[in-house]
PDB file of C-alpha atoms in Angstrom:
ATOM      1  CA  MET A   1       2.604 -21.777 -17.874  1.00  0.00           C
ATOM      2  CA  ALA A   2       1.874 -19.373 -15.067  1.00  0.00           C
ATOM      3  CA  TYR A   3       4.590 -17.468 -13.273  1.00  0.00           C
ATOM      4  CA  VAL A   4       4.902 -14.858 -10.531  1.00  0.00           C
ATOM      5  CA  GLU A   5       6.464 -11.541 -11.512  1.00  0.00           C
ATOM      6  CA  LYS A   6       9.237 -10.449  -9.137  1.00  0.00           C
ATOM      7  CA  SER A   7      12.852  -9.413  -9.642  1.00  0.00           C
ATOM      8  CA  SER A   8      13.609 -13.153  -9.666  1.00  0.00           C
ATOM      9  CA  PHE A   9      11.318 -15.448 -11.630  1.00  0.00           C
ATOM     10  CA  GLU A  10       9.124 -17.766  -9.571  1.00  0.00           C
ATOM     11  CA  ARG A  11       6.971 -20.395 -11.244  1.00  0.00           C
ATOM     12  CA  ASP A  12       3.428 -20.862  -9.961  1.00  0.00           C
ATOM     13  CA  MET A  13       3.365 -24.594  -9.172  1.00  0.00           C
ATOM     14  CA  ASN A  14      -0.209 -24.764  -7.887  1.00  0.00           C
ATOM     15  CA  TYR A  15      -2.147 -27.070 -10.183  1.00  0.00           C
ATOM     16  CA  ILE A  16      -5.371 -29.046 -10.059  1.00  0.00           C
ATOM     17  CA  PRO A  17      -3.997 -32.016  -8.108  1.00  0.00           C
ATOM     18  CA  ASP A  18      -6.382 -34.792  -9.163  1.00  0.00           C
ATOM     19  CA  ARG A  19      -4.918 -37.980 -10.561  1.00  0.00           C
ATOM     20  CA  ILE A  20      -6.069 -40.819 -12.820  1.00  0.00           C
ATOM     21  CA  THR A  21      -5.225 -44.165 -11.214  1.00  0.00           C
ATOM     22  CA  ALA A  22      -5.791 -47.834 -11.934  1.00  0.00           C
ATOM     23  CA  GLU A  23      -7.553 -48.237  -8.592  1.00  0.00           C
ATOM     24  CA  PRO A  24      -9.463 -45.100  -7.552  1.00  0.00           C
ATOM     25  CA  GLY A  25      -8.255 -43.940  -4.178  1.00  0.00           C
ATOM     26  CA  LYS A  26      -4.899 -45.675  -4.589  1.00  0.00           C
ATOM     27  CA  SER A  27      -1.751 -45.208  -6.633  1.00  0.00           C
ATOM     28  CA  ARG A  28       0.874 -47.727  -7.663  1.00  0.00           C
ATOM     29  CA  ASP A  29       3.747 -45.439  -6.773  1.00  0.00           C
ATOM     30  CA  THR A  30       3.990 -43.018  -3.864  1.00  0.00           C
ATOM     31  CA  LEU A  31       7.067 -40.948  -4.668  1.00  0.00           C
ATOM     32  CA  ALA A  32       6.375 -37.394  -3.577  1.00  0.00           C
ATOM     33  CA  HIS A  33       8.274 -35.525  -6.332  1.00  0.00           C
ATOM     34  CA  GLN A  34       9.297 -32.991  -3.712  1.00  0.00           C
ATOM     35  CA  GLY A  35      10.411 -29.824  -5.432  1.00  0.00           C
ATOM     36  CA  VAL A  36       9.055 -31.043  -8.757  1.00  0.00           C
ATOM     37  CA  ALA A  37       5.295 -31.482  -8.578  1.00  0.00           C
ATOM     38  CA  GLY A  38       4.353 -28.617  -6.321  1.00  0.00           C
ATOM     39  CA  PRO A  39       2.805 -28.500  -2.873  1.00  0.00           C
ATOM     40  CA  ASP A  40       1.885 -31.611  -0.911  1.00  0.00           C
ATOM     41  CA  VAL A  41      -1.894 -31.724  -1.231  1.00  0.00           C
ATOM     42  CA  GLU A  42      -4.493 -34.442  -1.001  1.00  0.00           C
ATOM     43  CA  HIS A  43      -5.296 -35.980  -4.380  1.00  0.00           C
ATOM     44  CA  THR A  44      -8.705 -36.886  -5.728  1.00  0.00           C
ATOM     45  CA  THR A  45      -8.450 -39.888  -8.040  1.00  0.00           C
ATOM     46  CA  TRP A  46     -10.270 -40.752 -11.255  1.00  0.00           C
ATOM     47  CA  PRO A  47     -10.395 -44.263 -12.751  1.00  0.00           C
ATOM     48  CA  VAL A  48      -8.210 -45.413 -15.631  1.00  0.00           C
ATOM     49  CA  GLU A  49     -10.660 -45.975 -18.488  1.00  0.00           C
ATOM     50  CA  PRO A  50      -9.587 -46.272 -22.145  1.00  0.00           C
ATOM     51  CA  GLY A  51     -11.273 -43.707 -24.370  1.00  0.00           C
ATOM     52  CA  ARG A  52     -12.538 -41.573 -21.492  1.00  0.00           C
ATOM     53  CA  TYR A  53      -9.825 -38.915 -21.359  1.00  0.00           C
ATOM     54  CA  ARG A  54      -8.356 -36.445 -23.811  1.00  0.00           C
ATOM     55  CA  LEU A  55      -4.845 -35.152 -23.357  1.00  0.00           C
ATOM     56  CA  VAL A  56      -4.739 -31.518 -24.441  1.00  0.00           C
ATOM     57  CA  ALA A  57      -1.127 -30.619 -25.118  1.00  0.00           C
ATOM     58  CA  ALA A  58       0.568 -28.127 -27.423  1.00  0.00           C
ATOM     59  CA  LYS A  59       3.759 -29.135 -29.210  1.00  0.00           C
ATOM     60  CA  ALA A  60       5.002 -25.587 -28.655  1.00  0.00           C
ATOM     61  CA  CYS A  61       5.095 -25.924 -24.859  1.00  0.00           C
ATOM     62  CA  PRO A  62       7.995 -27.882 -23.305  1.00  0.00           C
ATOM     63  CA  TRP A  63       5.927 -29.081 -20.339  1.00  0.00           C
ATOM     64  CA  ALA A  64       3.123 -30.314 -22.602  1.00  0.00           C
ATOM     65  CA  ASN A  65       5.562 -31.742 -25.138  1.00  0.00           C
ATOM     66  CA  ARG A  66       6.735 -34.151 -22.424  1.00  0.00           C
ATOM     67  CA  ALA A  67       3.258 -35.653 -22.159  1.00  0.00           C
ATOM     68  CA  ILE A  68       2.948 -36.032 -25.942  1.00  0.00           C
ATOM     69  CA  ILE A  69       6.285 -37.871 -26.094  1.00  0.00           C
ATOM     70  CA  VAL A  70       5.529 -40.163 -23.138  1.00  0.00           C
ATOM     71  CA  ARG A  71       2.080 -41.028 -24.534  1.00  0.00           C
ATOM     72  CA  ALA A  72       3.765 -42.072 -27.792  1.00  0.00           C
ATOM     73  CA  LEU A  73       6.610 -43.988 -26.137  1.00  0.00           C
ATOM     74  CA  LEU A  74       4.116 -46.045 -24.128  1.00  0.00           C
ATOM     75  CA  GLY A  75       1.805 -46.642 -27.096  1.00  0.00           C
ATOM     76  CA  LEU A  76      -1.251 -44.995 -25.547  1.00  0.00           C
ATOM     77  CA  GLN A  77      -2.420 -43.250 -28.722  1.00  0.00           C
ATOM     78  CA  ASP A  78      -5.518 -45.460 -29.085  1.00  0.00           C
ATOM     79  CA  VAL A  79      -6.300 -45.273 -25.361  1.00  0.00           C
ATOM     80  CA  ILE A  80      -6.003 -41.543 -24.653  1.00  0.00           C
ATOM     81  CA  SER A  81      -6.926 -39.139 -27.440  1.00  0.00           C
ATOM     82  CA  LEU A  82      -4.846 -36.041 -28.140  1.00  0.00           C
ATOM     83  CA  GLY A  83      -6.053 -32.494 -28.657  1.00  0.00           C
ATOM     84  CA  MET A  84      -3.463 -29.990 -29.821  1.00  0.00           C
ATOM     85  CA  PRO A  85      -3.894 -26.231 -29.460  1.00  0.00           C
ATOM     86  CA  GLY A  86      -1.986 -23.931 -31.740  1.00  0.00           C
ATOM     87  CA  PRO A  87       1.356 -22.403 -30.726  1.00  0.00           C
ATOM     88  CA  THR A  88       0.091 -18.941 -29.788  1.00  0.00           C
ATOM     89  CA  HIS A  89      -2.525 -17.787 -27.317  1.00  0.00           C
ATOM     90  CA  ASP A  90      -3.823 -14.650 -25.660  1.00  0.00           C
ATOM     91  CA  GLU A  91      -4.079 -13.844 -21.946  1.00  0.00           C
ATOM     92  CA  ARG A  92      -7.241 -15.914 -21.613  1.00  0.00           C
ATOM     93  CA  SER A  93      -6.340 -19.318 -22.917  1.00  0.00           C
ATOM     94  CA  TRP A  94      -4.764 -21.697 -25.382  1.00  0.00           C
ATOM     95  CA  THR A  95      -6.997 -22.017 -28.453  1.00  0.00           C
ATOM     96  CA  PHE A  96      -7.702 -24.814 -30.933  1.00  0.00           C
ATOM     97  CA  ASP A  97      -6.832 -22.792 -33.996  1.00  0.00           C
ATOM     98  CA  LEU A  98      -5.127 -25.759 -35.717  1.00  0.00           C
ATOM     99  CA  ASP A  99      -8.459 -27.589 -35.959  1.00  0.00           C
ATOM    100  CA  PRO A 100     -11.102 -26.937 -38.648  1.00  0.00           C
ATOM    101  CA  GLY A 101     -13.193 -23.965 -37.603  1.00  0.00           C
ATOM    102  CA  GLY A 102     -10.932 -23.447 -34.603  1.00  0.00           C
ATOM    103  CA  VAL A 103     -12.885 -26.018 -32.590  1.00  0.00           C
ATOM    104  CA  ASP A 104     -11.547 -29.163 -30.912  1.00  0.00           C
ATOM    105  CA  PRO A 105     -13.378 -32.004 -32.705  1.00  0.00           C
ATOM    106  CA  VAL A 106     -13.917 -34.076 -29.555  1.00  0.00           C
ATOM    107  CA  LEU A 107     -14.613 -31.471 -26.885  1.00  0.00           C
ATOM    108  CA  GLY A 108     -16.332 -28.945 -29.120  1.00  0.00           C
ATOM    109  CA  TYR A 109     -14.373 -26.121 -27.484  1.00  0.00           C
ATOM    110  CA  GLU A 110     -12.637 -23.147 -29.046  1.00  0.00           C
ATOM    111  CA  ARG A 111     -10.610 -22.524 -25.904  1.00  0.00           C
ATOM    112  CA  LEU A 112      -9.081 -24.852 -23.340  1.00  0.00           C
ATOM    113  CA  GLN A 113     -10.360 -22.355 -20.776  1.00  0.00           C
ATOM    114  CA  GLN A 114     -13.849 -23.774 -21.330  1.00  0.00           C
ATOM    115  CA  ALA A 115     -12.774 -27.162 -19.924  1.00  0.00           C
ATOM    116  CA  TYR A 116     -11.341 -25.461 -16.847  1.00  0.00           C
ATOM    117  CA  PHE A 117     -14.510 -23.434 -16.289  1.00  0.00           C
ATOM    118  CA  GLU A 118     -16.624 -26.559 -16.722  1.00  0.00           C
ATOM    119  CA  ARG A 119     -14.795 -27.997 -13.726  1.00  0.00           C
ATOM    120  CA  ILE A 120     -14.116 -24.841 -11.686  1.00  0.00           C
ATOM    121  CA  PRO A 121     -16.228 -21.820 -12.717  1.00  0.00           C
ATOM    122  CA  ASP A 122     -14.060 -18.701 -12.920  1.00  0.00           C
ATOM    123  CA  TYR A 123     -10.891 -20.760 -12.417  1.00  0.00           C
ATOM    124  CA  PRO A 124      -8.490 -18.129 -11.043  1.00  0.00           C
ATOM    125  CA  ARG A 125      -5.089 -19.403 -12.203  1.00  0.00           C
ATOM    126  CA  GLY A 126      -3.395 -19.705 -15.582  1.00  0.00           C
ATOM    127  CA  ILE A 127      -4.931 -21.992 -18.215  1.00  0.00           C
ATOM    128  CA  THR A 128      -2.022 -24.357 -18.775  1.00  0.00           C
ATOM    129  CA  VAL A 129      -1.091 -27.349 -20.902  1.00  0.00           C
ATOM    130  CA  PRO A 130      -0.843 -30.269 -20.614  1.00  0.00           C
ATOM    131  CA  ALA A 131      -4.316 -30.912 -19.279  1.00  0.00           C
ATOM    132  CA  MET A 132      -6.192 -34.182 -18.978  1.00  0.00           C
ATOM    133  CA  VAL A 133      -9.878 -33.652 -19.783  1.00  0.00           C
ATOM    134  CA  ASP A 134     -12.759 -35.979 -18.972  1.00  0.00           C
ATOM    135  CA  VAL A 135     -14.554 -36.334 -22.302  1.00  0.00           C
ATOM    136  CA  PRO A 136     -18.049 -37.225 -20.942  1.00  0.00           C
ATOM    137  CA  SER A 137     -18.219 -34.138 -18.742  1.00  0.00           C
ATOM    138  CA  LYS A 138     -15.844 -32.040 -20.895  1.00  0.00           C
ATOM    139  CA  ALA A 139     -14.233 -30.877 -17.645  1.00  0.00           C
ATOM    140  CA  VAL A 140     -10.528 -30.728 -16.868  1.00  0.00           C
ATOM    141  CA  VAL A 141      -9.290 -33.451 -14.524  1.00  0.00           C
ATOM    142  CA  THR A 142      -5.748 -32.233 -13.859  1.00  0.00           C
ATOM    143  CA  ASN A 143      -3.048 -29.977 -15.236  1.00  0.00           C
ATOM    144  CA  ASP A 144      -0.351 -31.142 -12.811  1.00  0.00           C
ATOM    145  CA  PHE A 145       2.237 -31.837 -15.497  1.00  0.00           C
ATOM    146  CA  PRO A 146       4.837 -33.956 -13.613  1.00  0.00           C
ATOM    147  CA  TRP A 147       2.117 -36.267 -12.299  1.00  0.00           C
ATOM    148  CA  ILE A 148       0.497 -36.616 -15.718  1.00  0.00           C
ATOM    149  CA  THR A 149       3.542 -38.308 -17.255  1.00  0.00           C
ATOM    150  CA  HIS A 150       4.276 -40.213 -14.032  1.00  0.00           C
ATOM    151  CA  ASP A 151       0.777 -41.701 -14.057  1.00  0.00           C
ATOM    152  CA  LEU A 152       0.812 -42.486 -17.775  1.00  0.00           C
ATOM    153  CA  PHE A 153       3.601 -44.889 -16.871  1.00  0.00           C
ATOM    154  CA  PHE A 154       2.533 -46.282 -13.501  1.00  0.00           C
ATOM    155  CA  GLU A 155      -1.264 -46.249 -13.736  1.00  0.00           C
ATOM    156  CA  TRP A 156      -1.899 -47.083 -17.415  1.00  0.00           C
ATOM    157  CA  THR A 157       0.470 -50.084 -17.435  1.00  0.00           C
ATOM    158  CA  GLU A 158      -2.157 -52.559 -18.631  1.00  0.00           C
ATOM    159  CA  HIS A 159      -2.618 -50.507 -21.790  1.00  0.00           C
ATOM    160  CA  HIS A 160       1.053 -49.977 -22.700  1.00  0.00           C
ATOM    161  CA  LYS A 161       2.223 -51.355 -26.018  1.00  0.00           C
ATOM    162  CA  GLU A 162       4.357 -54.479 -26.060  1.00  0.00           C
ATOM    163  CA  GLY A 163       7.976 -53.551 -25.527  1.00  0.00           C
ATOM    164  CA  ALA A 164       7.229 -50.101 -24.097  1.00  0.00           C
ATOM    165  CA  PRO A 165      10.311 -48.653 -22.384  1.00  0.00           C
ATOM    166  CA  ASP A 166      10.685 -48.758 -18.615  1.00  0.00           C
ATOM    167  CA  LEU A 167      10.713 -45.015 -18.013  1.00  0.00           C
ATOM    168  CA  TRP A 168      11.021 -45.380 -14.227  1.00  0.00           C
ATOM    169  CA  PRO A 169      13.431 -48.308 -13.648  1.00  0.00           C
ATOM    170  CA  ALA A 170      13.335 -49.355 -10.013  1.00  0.00           C
ATOM    171  CA  GLU A 171      17.073 -49.885  -9.698  1.00  0.00           C
ATOM    172  CA  VAL A 172      17.888 -46.216 -10.452  1.00  0.00           C
ATOM    173  CA  ARG A 173      14.680 -44.518  -9.380  1.00  0.00           C
ATOM    174  CA  GLU A 174      16.036 -42.846  -6.264  1.00  0.00           C
ATOM    175  CA  GLU A 175      18.982 -41.354  -8.151  1.00  0.00           C
ATOM    176  CA  MET A 176      16.680 -40.445 -11.049  1.00  0.00           C
ATOM    177  CA  GLU A 177      14.464 -38.417  -8.710  1.00  0.00           C
ATOM    178  CA  THR A 178      17.543 -36.448  -7.639  1.00  0.00           C
ATOM    179  CA  VAL A 179      18.654 -35.924 -11.236  1.00  0.00           C
ATOM    180  CA  MET A 180      15.171 -34.824 -12.349  1.00  0.00           C
ATOM    181  CA  LYS A 181      14.894 -32.377  -9.460  1.00  0.00           C
ATOM    182  CA  ARG A 182      18.144 -30.698 -10.467  1.00  0.00           C
ATOM    183  CA  VAL A 183      17.201 -30.717 -14.157  1.00  0.00           C
ATOM    184  CA  PHE A 184      13.871 -29.086 -13.314  1.00  0.00           C
ATOM    185  CA  THR A 185      15.089 -26.399 -10.939  1.00  0.00           C
ATOM    186  CA  GLU A 186      18.304 -25.490 -12.746  1.00  0.00           C
ATOM    187  CA  VAL A 187      17.635 -26.209 -16.448  1.00  0.00           C
ATOM    188  CA  ASN A 188      13.918 -26.621 -17.319  1.00  0.00           C
ATOM    189  CA  ASN A 189      13.038 -23.726 -15.028  1.00  0.00           C
ATOM    190  CA  GLY A 190      16.484 -22.158 -15.156  1.00  0.00           C
ATOM    191  CA  VAL A 191      16.082 -20.868 -18.697  1.00  0.00           C
ATOM    192  CA  TYR A 192      12.859 -19.117 -17.647  1.00  0.00           C
ATOM    193  CA  ARG A 193      14.633 -17.695 -14.614  1.00  0.00           C
ATOM    194  CA  CYS A 194      17.067 -16.073 -17.046  1.00  0.00           C
ATOM    195  CA  GLY A 195      14.450 -14.917 -19.521  1.00  0.00           C
ATOM    196  CA  PHE A 196      12.069 -13.353 -17.018  1.00  0.00           C
ATOM    197  CA  ALA A 197      14.581 -11.908 -14.567  1.00  0.00           C
ATOM    198  CA  GLY A 198      13.529  -8.451 -13.449  1.00  0.00           C
ATOM    199  CA  THR A 199      16.975  -7.112 -12.542  1.00  0.00           C
ATOM    200  CA  GLN A 200      20.534  -7.497 -13.792  1.00  0.00           C
ATOM    201  CA  GLU A 201      21.523  -9.160 -10.518  1.00  0.00           C
ATOM    202  CA  ALA A 202      18.691 -11.692 -10.738  1.00  0.00           C
ATOM    203  CA  TYR A 203      19.556 -12.453 -14.366  1.00  0.00           C
ATOM    204  CA  GLU A 204      23.247 -12.994 -13.686  1.00  0.00           C
ATOM    205  CA  ASP A 205      22.486 -15.274 -10.740  1.00  0.00           C
ATOM    206  CA  ALA A 206      20.073 -17.287 -12.918  1.00  0.00           C
ATOM    207  CA  TYR A 207      22.593 -17.430 -15.765  1.00  0.00           C
ATOM    208  CA  ASP A 208      25.344 -18.747 -13.507  1.00  0.00           C
ATOM    209  CA  ARG A 209      23.057 -21.370 -12.004  1.00  0.00           C
ATOM    210  CA  LEU A 210      21.926 -22.535 -15.449  1.00  0.00           C
ATOM    211  CA  TRP A 211      25.427 -22.933 -16.811  1.00  0.00           C
ATOM    212  CA  THR A 212      26.670 -24.706 -13.693  1.00  0.00           C
ATOM    213  CA  ALA A 213      23.956 -27.284 -14.349  1.00  0.00           C
ATOM    214  CA  MET A 214      24.642 -27.422 -18.090  1.00  0.00           C
ATOM    215  CA  ASP A 215      28.318 -28.119 -17.376  1.00  0.00           C
ATOM    216  CA  TRP A 216      27.275 -30.881 -14.964  1.00  0.00           C
ATOM    217  CA  LEU A 217      25.083 -32.440 -17.664  1.00  0.00           C
ATOM    218  CA  GLU A 218      27.817 -32.142 -20.287  1.00  0.00           C
ATOM    219  CA  GLU A 219      30.166 -34.059 -18.010  1.00  0.00           C
ATOM    220  CA  ARG A 220      27.535 -36.629 -17.015  1.00  0.00           C
ATOM    221  CA  LEU A 221      26.685 -37.394 -20.634  1.00  0.00           C
ATOM    222  CA  SER A 222      30.273 -37.634 -21.806  1.00  0.00           C
ATOM    223  CA  ASP A 223      30.528 -41.310 -20.848  1.00  0.00           C
ATOM    224  CA  ARG A 224      26.920 -42.542 -20.752  1.00  0.00           C
ATOM    225  CA  ARG A 225      24.382 -42.576 -23.542  1.00  0.00           C
ATOM    226  CA  TYR A 226      21.393 -41.383 -21.520  1.00  0.00           C
ATOM    227  CA  LEU A 227      20.997 -39.633 -18.192  1.00  0.00           C
ATOM    228  CA  MET A 228      20.539 -42.841 -16.223  1.00  0.00           C
ATOM    229  CA  GLY A 229      22.683 -45.178 -18.310  1.00  0.00           C
ATOM    230  CA  ASP A 230      21.992 -47.337 -21.360  1.00  0.00           C
ATOM    231  CA  ALA A 231      18.237 -46.797 -21.733  1.00  0.00           C
ATOM    232  CA  ILE A 232      15.925 -43.809 -21.977  1.00  0.00           C
ATOM    233  CA  THR A 233      13.917 -42.842 -18.905  1.00  0.00           C
ATOM    234  CA  GLU A 234      11.490 -40.122 -17.843  1.00  0.00           C
ATOM    235  CA  ALA A 235      14.545 -38.028 -16.964  1.00  0.00           C
ATOM    236  CA  ASP A 236      15.580 -37.923 -20.625  1.00  0.00           C
ATOM    237  CA  VAL A 237      12.135 -36.820 -21.747  1.00  0.00           C
ATOM    238  CA  ARG A 238      12.209 -33.979 -19.240  1.00  0.00           C
ATOM    239  CA  LEU A 239      15.627 -32.740 -20.309  1.00  0.00           C
ATOM    240  CA  PHE A 240      15.050 -33.176 -24.051  1.00  0.00           C
ATOM    241  CA  THR A 241      12.185 -30.706 -24.342  1.00  0.00           C
ATOM    242  CA  THR A 242      14.395 -27.935 -22.967  1.00  0.00           C
ATOM    243  CA  LEU A 243      17.364 -28.873 -25.162  1.00  0.00           C
ATOM    244  CA  ALA A 244      15.139 -28.928 -28.261  1.00  0.00           C
ATOM    245  CA  ARG A 245      14.297 -25.266 -27.604  1.00  0.00           C
ATOM    246  CA  PHE A 246      17.728 -24.105 -26.560  1.00  0.00           C
ATOM    247  CA  ASP A 247      19.284 -22.730 -29.728  1.00  0.00           C
ATOM    248  CA  ALA A 248      15.984 -21.743 -31.353  1.00  0.00           C
ATOM    249  CA  VAL A 249      14.698 -19.809 -28.341  1.00  0.00           C
ATOM    250  CA  TYR A 250      16.534 -19.825 -25.039  1.00  0.00           C
ATOM    251  CA  HIS A 251      19.996 -18.872 -26.329  1.00  0.00           C
ATOM    252  CA  GLY A 252      18.818 -15.511 -27.668  1.00  0.00           C
ATOM    253  CA  HIS A 253      15.247 -14.879 -26.510  1.00  0.00           C
ATOM    254  CA  PHE A 254      16.034 -15.758 -22.876  1.00  0.00           C
ATOM    255  CA  LYS A 255      19.675 -14.535 -22.964  1.00  0.00           C
ATOM    256  CA  CYS A 256      21.135 -17.974 -22.109  1.00  0.00           C
ATOM    257  CA  ASN A 257      23.960 -17.243 -24.497  1.00  0.00           C
ATOM    258  CA  ARG A 258      27.234 -18.504 -23.061  1.00  0.00           C
ATOM    259  CA  GLN A 259      27.205 -21.245 -25.683  1.00  0.00           C
ATOM    260  CA  LYS A 260      24.808 -22.796 -28.136  1.00  0.00           C
ATOM    261  CA  LEU A 261      23.703 -26.378 -27.678  1.00  0.00           C
ATOM    262  CA  THR A 262      25.563 -27.199 -30.902  1.00  0.00           C
ATOM    263  CA  GLU A 263      28.778 -26.108 -29.172  1.00  0.00           C
ATOM    264  CA  LEU A 264      28.439 -28.629 -26.330  1.00  0.00           C
ATOM    265  CA  PRO A 265      29.628 -31.959 -27.783  1.00  0.00           C
ATOM    266  CA  ALA A 266      28.074 -34.413 -25.323  1.00  0.00           C
ATOM    267  CA  LEU A 267      24.760 -32.599 -24.860  1.00  0.00           C
ATOM    268  CA  TRP A 268      24.413 -31.912 -28.586  1.00  0.00           C
ATOM    269  CA  GLY A 269      25.104 -35.532 -29.510  1.00  0.00           C
ATOM    270  CA  TYR A 270      22.717 -36.691 -26.786  1.00  0.00           C
ATOM    271  CA  ALA A 271      19.961 -34.364 -27.998  1.00  0.00           C
ATOM    272  CA  ARG A 272      20.341 -35.574 -31.611  1.00  0.00           C
ATOM    273  CA  ASP A 273      20.350 -39.169 -30.385  1.00  0.00           C
ATOM    274  CA  LEU A 274      16.966 -38.653 -28.710  1.00  0.00           C
ATOM    275  CA  TYR A 275      15.640 -36.655 -31.683  1.00  0.00           C
ATOM    276  CA  SER A 276      16.382 -39.641 -33.938  1.00  0.00           C
ATOM    277  CA  ILE A 277      13.842 -41.680 -31.954  1.00  0.00           C
ATOM    278  CA  PRO A 278      10.511 -41.128 -33.775  1.00  0.00           C
ATOM    279  CA  GLU A 279       8.514 -40.492 -30.600  1.00  0.00           C
ATOM    280  CA  PHE A 280      10.824 -37.582 -29.842  1.00  0.00           C
ATOM    281  CA  GLY A 281      11.637 -36.207 -33.288  1.00  0.00           C
ATOM    282  CA  GLU A 282       8.184 -36.516 -34.836  1.00  0.00           C
ATOM    283  CA  ASN A 283       6.681 -34.658 -31.891  1.00  0.00           C
ATOM    284  CA  THR A 284       9.143 -31.761 -32.031  1.00  0.00           C
ATOM    285  CA  ASP A 285       7.955 -28.826 -34.140  1.00  0.00           C
ATOM    286  CA  PHE A 286      10.535 -26.047 -34.308  1.00  0.00           C
ATOM    287  CA  GLU A 287       8.244 -23.614 -36.127  1.00  0.00           C
ATOM    288  CA  GLN A 288       5.536 -23.963 -33.476  1.00  0.00           C
ATOM    289  CA  ILE A 289       8.166 -23.580 -30.767  1.00  0.00           C
ATOM    290  CA  LYS A 290       9.443 -20.304 -32.231  1.00  0.00           C
ATOM    291  CA  GLN A 291       5.931 -18.971 -32.885  1.00  0.00           C
ATOM    292  CA  HIS A 292       4.986 -19.570 -29.280  1.00  0.00           C
ATOM    293  CA  TYR A 293       7.874 -17.842 -27.567  1.00  0.00           C
ATOM    294  CA  TYR A 294       8.515 -14.964 -29.946  1.00  0.00           C
ATOM    295  CA  VAL A 295       4.837 -14.051 -30.439  1.00  0.00           C
ATOM    296  CA  VAL A 296       3.361 -14.711 -26.992  1.00  0.00           C
ATOM    297  CA  HIS A 297       6.157 -13.148 -24.924  1.00  0.00           C
ATOM    298  CA  LYS A 298       5.449  -9.561 -25.942  1.00  0.00           C
ATOM    299  CA  ASP A 299       7.303  -8.211 -22.916  1.00  0.00           C
ATOM    300  CA  VAL A 300      10.486  -9.977 -24.060  1.00  0.00           C
ATOM    301  CA  ASN A 301       9.970  -9.553 -27.827  1.00  0.00           C
ATOM    302  CA  PRO A 302       7.609  -6.583 -28.352  1.00  0.00           C
ATOM    303  CA  THR A 303       7.965  -6.591 -32.160  1.00  0.00           C
ATOM    304  CA  GLY A 304       6.633 -10.140 -32.436  1.00  0.00           C
ATOM    305  CA  ILE A 305       9.218 -10.892 -35.120  1.00  0.00           C
ATOM    306  CA  VAL A 306       9.950 -14.624 -35.350  1.00  0.00           C
ATOM    307  CA  PRO A 307      13.515 -15.563 -36.415  1.00  0.00           C
ATOM    308  CA  LYS A 308      13.954 -17.713 -39.512  1.00  0.00           C
ATOM    309  CA  GLY A 309      16.765 -19.832 -38.060  1.00  0.00           C
ATOM    310  CA  PRO A 310      18.379 -21.959 -36.927  1.00  0.00           C
ATOM    311  CA  ASP A 311      18.237 -24.575 -39.664  1.00  0.00           C
ATOM    312  CA  PRO A 312      16.515 -27.674 -38.181  1.00  0.00           C
ATOM    313  CA  ALA A 313      18.435 -29.898 -40.631  1.00  0.00           C
ATOM    314  CA  VAL A 314      21.356 -29.967 -38.184  1.00  0.00           C
ATOM    315  CA  TRP A 315      19.267 -32.208 -35.936  1.00  0.00           C
ATOM    316  CA  LEU A 316      19.535 -34.954 -38.576  1.00  0.00           C
ATOM    317  CA  GLU A 317      23.319 -35.117 -38.479  1.00  0.00           C
ATOM    318  CA  PRO A 318      24.807 -38.389 -37.124  1.00  0.00           C
ATOM    319  CA  HIS A 319      25.114 -38.412 -33.335  1.00  0.00           C
ATOM    320  CA  ASP A 320      27.697 -41.220 -32.987  1.00  0.00           C
ATOM    321  CA  ARG A 321      26.567 -42.110 -29.464  1.00  0.00           C
ATOM    322  CA  ALA A 322      25.599 -45.755 -29.961  1.00  0.00           C
ATOM    323  CA  SER A 323      29.003 -46.843 -28.659  1.00  0.00           C
ATOM    324  CA  LEU A 324      28.129 -45.450 -25.220  1.00  0.00           C
ATOM    325  CA  GLY A 325      25.355 -47.965 -24.619  1.00  0.00           C
TER     326      GLY A 325
END
């Protein structure tokens, strides 16, 4: 995930803006995701076509982990293949070091960078995950992560499994957009704002903003099972991937240490509740998460030492939240 180095952390939100839609040139939903999906730019559309695209997404990365979870929730595993880079990478690119010979078996690439260069030679920005890749041309289609999960729901509807959850319920969608915007700016991005602050003042401002939002979430989840009520939505996916990394990484590595997640009763129960759902829990890999942050962020952790804890077994403890919905 690219970012701009200043005293205060700023995320580079300029992505390849193409989209994959059921009807090329059109989309089934026109919400702008202002403040979430980056600048307002004209989209080029590609056709929905089972078997044509490969989602490249690392379990280590919270933004990519969203796409893996949504793909599983909607039952798109046989429609969109999944390539998974390893948890660490160098300055050039994510690499496929988990695959035999270090080569993605479908794309034939050692580095995700190759798919970017196939589309845009000498692509000048960061090589990020998740990325949707067109298998016939082996070229990246888009890396615009909020739109990827949005379109998996709205544009691939005909290929969803029976009983797939309604991740964008119409009756709460407007409020959900507001909730997701705050979760993104203050929590998903807020932990990075703490971790990459360049001055004490910038860090303390980021810390205060993060914990104001965490307190808001703790209160919101004290009397409802999920962020929008009785059923999981896209908003829950987006929050979960940050919570799953909180105690293992953000609490210490990013200095977000007012409290641990395990010390926040509502948020901790909520996180365990989601983790108990196979599509969430089975796609959460705490070892890969720790390897990624503690090895890749050499400026934050120059020794590269990866902590042994915390014990992931605590995630299996009963959450006792079924009574809320």
